[in-house]
Amino acid sequence: MLKLNVISIDLITNFQMAVLNEQDAKDLGILPNDRIKLSNGTDELILIVDITKKLVKKGTIGLNSDCFLSKIKENDAVRIEPIERPLSVEYIKKKLSGKELSKDECRQIIRDINDNRLSSIEMGAYVAAVYTHDFNMKELFAIVDEMVNTGRVFKWDSEFVVDKHSIGGVPGNRITPIIVSIVSAAGLIIPKTSSRAITSPAGTADTMEVWCDVNFSIDQIMEIVKKTGSCFVWGGAVDMAPTDDKIIKAEYPLSLDPEGQLIASVMAKKIAMGAKYLVIDIPFGPQTKVDTLYDAEALAIKFKKVAQKFNIKCECTLTRGDQPIGLGMGPTPEAIDILNVLNGNGPDDLREKSLDLAGILLKLTKKGNRDTAQEILDSGQALKKFKEIVIAQNGNPNKDLQKMLGKHKAEFKAKTNGHITEIRNKELTQISRLAGAPNDIGSGIILKKKLNNLVKKGDTLFEIYAHQEFKLKNALKLSQKYEPIKIEQKEKILVKEV
Amino acid sequence: MLKLNVISIDLITNFQMAVLNEQDAKDLGILPNDRIKLSNGTDELILIVDITKKLVKKGTIGLNSDCFLSKIKENDAVRIEPIERPLSVEYIKKKLSGKELSKDECRQIIRDINDNRLSSIEMGAYVAAVYTHDFNMKELFAIVDEMVNTGRVFKWDSEFVVDKHSIGGVPGNRITPIIVSIVSAAGLIIPKTSSRAITSPAGTADTMEVWCDVNFSIDQIMEIVKKTGSCFVWGGAVDMAPTDDKIIKAEYPLSLDPEGQLIASVMAKKIAMGAKYLVIDIPFGPQTKVDTLYDAEALAIKFKKVAQKFNIKCECTLTRGDQPIGLGMGPTPEAIDILNVLNGNGPDDLREKSLDLAGILLKLTKKGNRDTAQEILDSGQALKKFKEIVIAQNGNPNKDLQKMLGKHKAEFKAKTNGHITEIRNKELTQISRLAGAPNDIGSGIILKKKLNNLVKKGDTLFEIYAHQEFKLKNALKLSQKYEPIKIEQKEKILVKEV
């Protein structure tokens, strides 16, 4: 055991990080990537260690900002001791061998992830293990339960706490703010937390930021929900199922999203949020995360089994994911779509999908059905509720969104007459991101045509908006390379000849 | 693309590492753990990026010392561009799904590992993938071939280049210097590279350092081998099968050692070293890496298949691993054993095992047999050759090893009369390491009793040596906790009652 003084080290790695002087490391008998326990008497951290000759002096330990989310602070005197390889490394190996894990082994893995006992190499092996031998239902229940236990659990006075989730993979698709506004206007409680974009042109949190703040503490969120019955906030500052974020950080570089882990992550957050009724949207198709209707149905059944185990009434919608939902991609373009629908207009697909899901929540809670949802939307009650929430989140619901679009604009035009037979989601996403989305709030794409539309040569297929000229140029260049919207002489009916 | 100036950043992480200022990272559109290509016109590196606000200023990029093994140097102006997720991440996913990889996919994985294109999370997934769905022979041939291709390959004038490998797992077991001395004295060429201890009390390189230098450049190694026909050097500075080191760094925290990868790593180094004859020692038993004789035999057959494919004549020895070989554990204690055997004495097990393996190499090359090996040892020719090599490696073969043992000594005594029925390798290893092995060269354990020996209460079972008193105390405390040598009234014959 050693006593060291904490200094701050300015490195953003996505992980908590400790840097030790090589002399201290030698005295502790530890090598790079070994684990230590660090304690200041009131709080403790488990950290993976890097070693330095000069960056950190003997007698001190460097911690990066992620560490200071704990009660360990700069200049603290801390005790350091090396700790063993955690138990769960053995359980990950067991899972890799294809054996079923006991409940306790599942729980231990989640606890070790939560305590940062696993290095990034071990996290990679964990994600790989779940990908290669997915959780069975028994394991899944234990994983979900422990993911809930290791974080904050919300309690509400109302019985009618509802939630909505989309497993994602379809650009645009900004149905959440519309659904929240409708069901909240109908009297349901929907404390909605959303994510920011990782690889998409915008997440719901990025889009809502066009109008208002989304970054609130737990107490502030409780206050907003108390006032309006709902919220649209960023989930990152809320300590629900915190292991999920850590697992996602390991999944992202591998673009592995094992089904069992996906289900566990979604359901743990919904349980922690206190939802009693839930609708889950599962877009399917070759461009999404779920290839076929058959796969989507299998996934839906698993979601419903976990929901039932934890006393949540849950319905899943299996929806087409063969093109973006709505016209906009990027924060402001998507915000424009939302406001149009709340004002009783299109885009039709965004309107219809939002009504479908809102209707299911009203039906589950016996507060109405799809028709009720449509009345609430068309009567302006949803818009009114939307504005109320935006104001409660320190925002301005009356912004001129057109003026917020990036100043640099390009139009991508049809090179021939015909029908639109294919719209490539992933390519449009890449183009939007090159244009600056989601960081540049007014950047992205506005589609002018969708699947099966007739076009003439020279018609605009989509517009690109950017805040900086070089980003527009790069986005346009990629559009020309990809031609992400395909035009053919006839509607494409025959898919494959065998 | 950005132009930045290289600065040095003092972080030992086991991996090449780049640190970018957050402004530059934003301009490049990259997130922590994304990949960049860095080039100074003559050399290029692929690096995984961490991000900082202050540690590295805008306009500069921080690289750690591992990066400077390339032709990129401090103060170089370098061009930086973000690069895509490498192809091999898809192949790792394919392997995780249980599908066979094509030759090209195997080769691409090895090339990407070699170029540092895989992050530690991805390396964890790779090791996990090979563990869960081990390579078949076709994949293994491609992996081995590419591991050889990505590094240095040695050429020798002689046809009689031999090598020896132990897959490890048994403490002590310092047969290598003895075998090298015998077969070299018999006229074979044996350019032996060895590892340092990672988790054991000493590696062959650590033990040889008791007498001489082990850290030589490739040219220096060629020189030593030219002079003496052999060497005992550390393999770390030799650029053979360099991907192996990178894979081992990912295996170590997981203590996963997938069989296919093990075979590939061993064989790639032997092929790169130019060996034409090879003996591989496979200790088996519950305390080693290979549980049963059956498993050891299966492993041996795979080694032999790969050897045959690459035109190497190979024999494997399946040996008992139920106790340390020799009496010493730790650099100097093991050196004492080696010198005793070279002087024609015991420990018997170390002597017999060394003669067995040396005999096999002599037989494979048609230069003799086990009797020849014994003659060379007992006539003092092996000792003479050993001294010759030590001198060629700038050493002194006449050191007083007893004086080099740690000054602080403890004796661990028998608490009862009886037979020794069990010696726990892993516990003795931990005790040796707490005493300071392998860093403190005179630290470790000297066994006074071995399996089946009769002991009386109060007899010394083993001695512990340390350079520092607190290390001796810690090692003794752990000895008392573990009692790593078990004594029972009768010899233990019945193993399990079913």
mmCIF file with all atom_site columns, N, CA, C and O in Angstrom, chain A residues 191-204:
data_model
loop_
_atom_site.group_PDB
_atom_site.id
_atom_site.type_symbol
_atom_site.label_atom_id
_atom_site.label_alt_id
_atom_site.label_comp_id
_atom_site.label_asym_id
_atom_site.label_entity_id
_atom_site.label_seq_id
_atom_site.pdbx_PDB_ins_code
_atom_site.Cartn_x
_atom_site.Cartn_y
_atom_site.Cartn_z
_atom_site.occupancy
_atom_site.B_iso_or_equiv
_atom_site.pdbx_formal_charge
_atom_site.auth_seq_id
_atom_site.auth_comp_id
_atom_site.auth_asym_id
_atom_site.auth_atom_id
_atom_site.pdbx_PDB_model_num
ATOM 1  N N  . PRO A 1 191 ? -41.452 10.614 -18.528 1.00 0.00 ? 191 PRO A N  1
ATOM 2  C CA . PRO A 1 191 ? -40.167 11.275 -18.251 1.00 0.00 ? 191 PRO A CA 1
ATOM 3  C C  . PRO A 1 191 ? -39.129 10.726 -19.230 1.00 0.00 ? 191 PRO A C  1
ATOM 4  O O  . PRO A 1 191 ? -38.444 9.769  -18.938 1.00 0.00 ? 191 PRO A O  1
ATOM 5  N N  . LYS A 1 192 ? -39.041 11.341 -20.394 1.00 0.00 ? 192 LYS A N  1
ATOM 6  C CA . LYS A 1 192 ? -38.281 10.743 -21.499 1.00 0.00 ? 192 LYS A CA 1
ATOM 7  C C  . LYS A 1 192 ? -36.831 11.200 -21.499 1.00 0.00 ? 192 LYS A C  1
ATOM 8  O O  . LYS A 1 192 ? -36.531 12.380 -21.640 1.00 0.00 ? 192 LYS A O  1
ATOM 9  N N  . THR A 1 193 ? -35.941 10.241 -21.363 1.00 0.00 ? 193 THR A N  1
ATOM 10 C CA . THR A 1 193 ? -34.517 10.553 -21.541 1.00 0.00 ? 193 THR A CA 1
ATOM 11 C C  . THR A 1 193 ? -34.081 10.020 -22.899 1.00 0.00 ? 193 THR A C  1
ATOM 12 O O  . THR A 1 193 ? -34.535 8.969  -23.327 1.00 0.00 ? 193 THR A O  1
ATOM 13 N N  . SER A 1 194 ? -33.240 10.771 -23.565 1.00 0.00 ? 194 SER A N  1
ATOM 14 C CA . SER A 1 194 ? -32.800 10.382 -24.906 1.00 0.00 ? 194 SER A CA 1
ATOM 15 C C  . SER A 1 194 ? -31.297 10.480 -25.012 1.00 0.00 ? 194 SER A C  1
ATOM 16 O O  . SER A 1 194 ? -30.638 11.087 -24.185 1.00 0.00 ? 194 SER A O  1
ATOM 17 N N  . SER A 1 195 ? -30.778 9.902  -26.092 1.00 0.00 ? 195 SER A N  1
ATOM 18 C CA . SER A 1 195 ? -29.333 9.904  -26.292 1.00 0.00 ? 195 SER A CA 1
ATOM 19 C C  . SER A 1 195 ? -28.943 10.985 -27.293 1.00 0.00 ? 195 SER A C  1
ATOM 20 O O  . SER A 1 195 ? -29.771 11.531 -28.004 1.00 0.00 ? 195 SER A O  1
ATOM 21 N N  . ARG A 1 196 ? -27.652 11.254 -27.326 1.00 0.00 ? 196 ARG A N  1
ATOM 22 C CA . ARG A 1 196 ? -27.082 12.049 -28.403 1.00 0.00 ? 196 ARG A CA 1
ATOM 23 C C  . ARG A 1 196 ? -26.636 11.103 -29.502 1.00 0.00 ? 196 ARG A C  1
ATOM 24 O O  . ARG A 1 196 ? -26.466 9.906  -29.273 1.00 0.00 ? 196 ARG A O  1
ATOM 25 N N  . ALA A 1 197 ? -26.451 11.680 -30.693 1.00 0.00 ? 197 ALA A N  1
ATOM 26 C CA . ALA A 1 197 ? -25.972 10.869 -31.816 1.00 0.00 ? 197 ALA A CA 1
ATOM 27 C C  . ALA A 1 197 ? -24.580 10.325 -31.514 1.00 0.00 ? 197 ALA A C  1
ATOM 28 O O  . ALA A 1 197 ? -23.732 11.052 -31.007 1.00 0.00 ? 197 ALA A O  1
ATOM 29 N N  . ILE A 1 198 ? -24.350 9.058  -31.813 1.00 0.00 ? 198 ILE A N  1
ATOM 30 C CA . ILE A 1 198 ? -22.968 8.556  -31.825 1.00 0.00 ? 198 ILE A CA 1
ATOM 31 C C  . ILE A 1 198 ? -22.537 8.450  -33.291 1.00 0.00 ? 198 ILE A C  1
ATOM 32 O O  . ILE A 1 198 ? -21.568 9.034  -33.711 1.00 0.00 ? 198 ILE A O  1
ATOM 33 N N  . THR A 1 199 ? -23.328 7.740  -34.071 1.00 0.00 ? 199 THR A N  1
ATOM 34 C CA . THR A 1 199 ? -22.973 7.600  -35.487 1.00 0.00 ? 199 THR A CA 1
ATOM 35 C C  . THR A 1 199 ? -24.064 8.144  -36.408 1.00 0.00 ? 199 THR A C  1
ATOM 36 O O  . THR A 1 199 ? -23.896 8.155  -37.619 1.00 0.00 ? 199 THR A O  1
ATOM 37 N N  . SER A 1 200 ? -25.213 8.596  -35.865 1.00 0.00 ? 200 SER A N  1
ATOM 38 C CA . SER A 1 200 ? -26.316 9.087  -36.699 1.00 0.00 ? 200 SER A CA 1
ATOM 39 C C  . SER A 1 200 ? -26.218 10.603 -36.877 1.00 0.00 ? 200 SER A C  1
ATOM 40 O O  . SER A 1 200 ? -25.407 11.253 -36.233 1.00 0.00 ? 200 SER A O  1
ATOM 41 N N  . PRO A 1 201 ? -27.019 11.189 -37.782 1.00 0.00 ? 201 PRO A N  1
ATOM 42 C CA . PRO A 1 201 ? -26.935 12.640 -38.000 1.00 0.00 ? 201 PRO A CA 1
ATOM 43 C C  . PRO A 1 201 ? -27.409 13.444 -36.787 1.00 0.00 ? 201 PRO A C  1
ATOM 44 O O  . PRO A 1 201 ? -26.983 14.570 -36.593 1.00 0.00 ? 201 PRO A O  1
ATOM 45 N N  . ALA A 1 202 ? -28.309 12.881 -35.962 1.00 0.00 ? 202 ALA A N  1
ATOM 46 C CA . ALA A 1 202 ? -28.752 13.566 -34.745 1.00 0.00 ? 202 ALA A CA 1
ATOM 47 C C  . ALA A 1 202 ? -29.462 12.561 -33.855 1.00 0.00 ? 202 ALA A C  1
ATOM 48 O O  . ALA A 1 202 ? -30.120 11.643 -34.337 1.00 0.00 ? 202 ALA A O  1
ATOM 49 N N  . GLY A 1 203 ? -29.293 12.721 -32.527 1.00 0.00 ? 203 GLY A N  1
ATOM 50 C CA . GLY A 1 203 ? -30.120 11.991 -31.580 1.00 0.00 ? 203 GLY A CA 1
ATOM 51 C C  . GLY A 1 203 ? -31.250 12.909 -31.138 1.00 0.00 ? 203 GLY A C  1
ATOM 52 O O  . GLY A 1 203 ? -31.216 14.118 -31.415 1.00 0.00 ? 203 GLY A O  1
ATOM 53 N N  . THR A 1 204 ? -32.244 12.355 -30.429 1.00 0.00 ? 204 THR A N  1
ATOM 54 C CA . THR A 1 204 ? -33.347 13.208 -29.969 1.00 0.00 ? 204 THR A CA 1
ATOM 55 C C  . THR A 1 204 ? -32.812 14.351 -29.107 1.00 0.00 ? 204 THR A C  1
ATOM 56 O O  . THR A 1 204 ? -33.279 15.495 -29.208 1.00 0.00 ? 204 THR A O  1
#
